């Protein structure tokens, strides 16, 4: 399933005019939107630890392959990883208090 999501995510292109990730395919073709991709990865983050860890490892690997950028809009994997790690960091901060 991660391989399928990776395939879909790799076809997204950043549209700087709209400031969001969009499909590079024609409308109506079997394609996953940024919002759907983000939601499906979010499901991994809410799942059991082994599933969450596999998804995060996959995203980190894809981010590295894409150039290991830390700037939004350059790599779908960077943006997705930032979205997935933000709730985890908030959770860690809450547990420390």
XYZ file of N, CA and C in Angstrom:
291
model
N 0.819 -1.181 0.000
C 0.000 0.000 0.000
C 0.872 1.259 0.000
N 1.973 1.232 0.768
C 2.889 2.375 0.757
C 3.450 2.615 -0.639
N 3.718 1.531 -1.354
C 4.237 1.661 -2.724
C 3.209 2.352 -3.621
N 1.957 1.999 -3.476
C 0.889 2.623 -4.258
C 0.767 4.106 -3.924
N 0.799 4.448 -2.645
C 0.731 5.850 -2.241
C 1.945 6.625 -2.749
N 3.104 5.990 -2.728
C 4.313 6.617 -3.252
C 4.173 6.915 -4.735
N 3.627 5.978 -5.461
C 3.401 6.170 -6.896
C 2.470 7.348 -7.149
N 1.384 7.407 -6.402
C 0.434 8.518 -6.563
C 1.079 9.844 -6.166
N 1.763 9.863 -5.052
C 2.379 11.101 -4.565
C 3.446 11.629 -5.500
N 4.174 10.729 -6.160
C 5.242 11.165 -7.064
C 4.699 11.859 -8.311
N 3.403 11.725 -8.565
C 2.793 12.399 -9.723
C 2.223 13.771 -9.391
N 2.292 14.148 -8.117
C 1.809 15.478 -7.741
C 2.880 16.518 -8.066
N 2.448 17.672 -8.511
C 3.339 18.783 -8.832
C 2.871 20.011 -8.062
N 3.843 20.794 -7.607
C 3.490 21.982 -6.842
C 3.081 23.096 -7.794
N 1.930 23.692 -7.527
C 1.428 24.813 -8.317
C 1.698 26.086 -7.512
N 2.742 26.845 -7.884
C 3.097 28.027 -7.101
C 2.036 29.127 -7.150
N 1.247 29.163 -8.200
C 0.199 30.180 -8.293
C -0.913 29.936 -7.275
N -1.213 28.665 -7.034
C -2.246 28.322 -6.045
C -1.641 27.990 -4.689
N -0.335 27.768 -4.648
C 0.329 27.447 -3.394
C -0.047 26.093 -2.845
N -0.249 25.124 -3.750
C -0.634 23.784 -3.290
C -0.188 22.729 -4.292
N -0.190 21.498 -3.806
C 0.151 20.353 -4.644
C -1.072 19.963 -5.460
N -0.839 19.669 -6.739
C -1.941 19.310 -7.633
C -1.507 18.146 -8.515
N -2.479 17.456 -9.043
C -2.220 16.328 -9.929
C -1.628 16.822 -11.239
N -0.699 16.071 -11.767
C -0.117 16.408 -13.064
C -0.869 15.708 -14.187
N -1.905 14.966 -13.843
C -2.696 14.232 -14.825
C -3.954 14.996 -15.185
N -4.606 14.522 -16.197
C -5.863 15.123 -16.621
C -6.949 14.832 -15.588
N -7.864 15.782 -15.386
C -8.962 15.529 -14.444
C -9.751 14.278 -14.832
N -10.179 13.551 -13.832
C -10.980 12.354 -14.083
C -10.174 11.069 -14.113
N -8.863 11.163 -14.308
C -8.040 9.955 -14.298
C -7.858 9.495 -12.851
N -7.570 8.206 -12.691
C -7.386 7.636 -11.365
C -6.180 8.301 -10.705
N -6.452 9.219 -9.826
C -5.392 10.001 -9.205
C -5.785 10.374 -7.785
N -4.820 10.546 -6.956
C -5.025 10.899 -5.558
C -4.649 12.363 -5.371
N -5.493 13.129 -4.714
C -5.190 14.538 -4.457
C -4.240 14.644 -3.260
N -3.672 15.832 -3.087
C -2.810 16.104 -1.939
C -3.561 15.830 -0.637
N -4.784 16.292 -0.560
C -5.579 16.117 0.655
C -5.803 14.638 0.963
N -6.094 13.856 -0.076
C -6.308 12.414 0.119
C -5.015 11.723 0.527
N -3.919 12.100 -0.111
C -2.618 11.515 0.221
C -2.265 11.819 1.679
N -2.453 13.063 2.080
C -2.178 13.474 3.456
C -3.058 12.692 4.437
N -4.319 12.536 4.119
C -5.239 11.810 5.000
C -4.855 10.332 5.118
N -4.465 9.730 4.023
C -4.092 8.306 4.074
C -2.827 8.084 4.890
N -1.857 9.005 4.764
C -0.666 8.893 5.597
C -0.998 9.198 7.060
N -1.947 10.081 7.289
C -2.385 10.373 8.662
C -2.952 9.119 9.321
N -3.615 8.294 8.541
C -4.143 7.021 9.073
C -3.007 6.132 9.564
N -1.887 6.128 8.834
C -0.724 5.364 9.287
C -0.228 5.903 10.629
N -0.223 7.231 10.772
C 0.283 7.853 11.994
C -0.593 7.547 13.204
N -1.855 7.287 12.979
C -2.770 6.946 14.079
C -2.801 5.442 14.347
N -2.125 4.674 13.517
C -2.138 3.226 13.650
C -1.106 2.723 14.641
N -0.928 1.406 14.663
C 0.046 0.792 15.577
C 1.463 1.277 15.280
N 2.310 1.248 16.291
C 3.683 1.752 16.178
C 4.449 1.184 14.978
N 4.411 -0.131 14.703
C 5.167 -0.639 13.553
C 4.711 -0.026 12.217
N 3.420 0.188 12.086
C 2.881 0.786 10.870
C 3.306 2.245 10.762
N 3.206 2.973 11.858
C 3.607 4.382 11.906
C 5.095 4.524 11.574
N 5.913 3.674 12.183
C 7.360 3.730 11.960
C 7.714 3.403 10.512
N 7.027 2.444 9.904
C 7.276 2.088 8.500
C 6.917 3.255 7.579
N 5.799 3.923 7.860
C 5.379 5.052 7.038
C 6.363 6.211 7.167
N 6.790 6.504 8.389
C 7.756 7.591 8.598
C 9.097 7.275 7.944
N 9.553 6.036 8.059
C 10.814 5.635 7.429
C 10.718 5.770 5.917
N 9.584 5.384 5.363
C 9.375 5.509 3.923
C 9.411 6.971 3.490
N 8.712 7.837 4.231
C 8.696 9.265 3.901
C 10.092 9.886 4.006
N 10.832 9.518 5.039
C 12.184 10.057 5.211
C 13.098 9.610 4.073
N 12.962 8.364 3.659
C 13.751 7.845 2.548
C 13.400 8.574 1.244
N 12.111 8.763 0.993
C 11.671 9.466 -0.214
C 12.133 10.920 -0.203
N 12.080 11.541 0.960
C 12.551 12.929 1.092
C 14.039 13.011 0.756
N 14.825 12.077 1.255
C 16.261 12.045 0.968
C 16.508 11.846 -0.519
N 15.787 10.933 -1.131
C 15.937 10.677 -2.567
C 15.578 11.906 -3.395
N 14.663 12.718 -2.882
C 14.190 13.908 -3.589
C 15.097 15.117 -3.391
N 16.150 14.989 -2.587
C 17.080 16.084 -2.384
C 17.201 16.546 -0.954
N 16.407 15.947 -0.064
C 16.459 16.226 1.373
C 16.240 17.703 1.692
N 15.303 18.322 0.984
C 14.983 19.736 1.187
C 14.234 19.947 2.486
N 14.405 21.120 3.069
C 13.676 21.515 4.267
C 12.733 22.678 3.974
N 12.511 22.960 2.691
C 11.682 24.084 2.261
C 10.392 23.550 1.650
N 9.269 24.096 2.080
C 7.967 23.679 1.550
C 7.845 24.022 0.071
N 7.158 23.143 -0.650
C 6.879 23.380 -2.059
C 7.896 22.816 -3.020
N 9.002 22.275 -2.522
C 10.016 21.711 -3.409
C 9.880 20.205 -3.570
N 9.420 19.550 -2.528
C 9.275 18.101 -2.551
C 7.980 17.715 -1.840
N 7.172 16.942 -2.525
C 5.920 16.481 -1.912
C 6.221 15.689 -0.641
N 7.353 15.000 -0.614
C 7.699 14.154 0.535
C 8.128 15.000 1.720
N 8.844 16.101 1.481
C 9.197 17.025 2.562
C 7.933 17.589 3.186
N 7.029 18.072 2.334
C 5.791 18.677 2.828
C 4.943 17.661 3.587
N 4.875 16.466 3.059
C 4.081 15.425 3.710
C 4.709 15.015 5.048
N 6.013 14.883 5.067
C 6.714 14.519 6.300
C 6.531 15.604 7.360
N 6.627 16.863 6.970
C 6.399 17.956 7.919
C 4.989 17.896 8.488
N 4.021 17.596 7.644
C 2.627 17.476 8.101
C 2.459 16.307 9.071
N 3.148 15.202 8.811
C 3.000 14.010 9.644
C 3.751 14.151 10.967
N 4.888 14.843 10.957
C 5.689 14.956 12.173
C 5.169 16.026 13.122
N 4.468 17.025 12.627
C 3.967 18.111 13.481
C 3.085 17.591 14.619
N 2.083 16.746 14.342
C 1.270 16.229 15.462
C 2.078 15.356 16.423
N 3.054 14.632 15.900
C 3.877 13.784 16.766
C 4.718 14.644 17.703
N 5.246 15.776 17.199
C 6.043 16.664 18.040
C 5.173 17.301 19.119
N 3.945 17.693 18.767
C 3.036 18.263 19.754
C 2.709 17.230 20.824
N 2.531 15.980 20.404
C 2.218 14.902 21.352
C 3.389 14.687 22.296
N 4.632 14.688 21.762
C 5.810 14.526 22.597
C 5.938 15.670 23.597
N 5.643 16.901 23.152
C 5.734 18.062 24.029
C 4.708 17.942 25.158
N 3.516 17.489 24.837
C 2.471 17.331 25.846
C 2.873 16.274 26.869
N 3.479 15.191 26.418
C 3.891 14.123 27.331
C 5.004 14.563 28.262
N 5.853 15.495 27.796
C 6.968 15.956 28.613
C 6.508 16.866 29.738
N 5.376 17.513 29.586
C 4.895 18.471 30.597
C 4.329 17.785 31.769
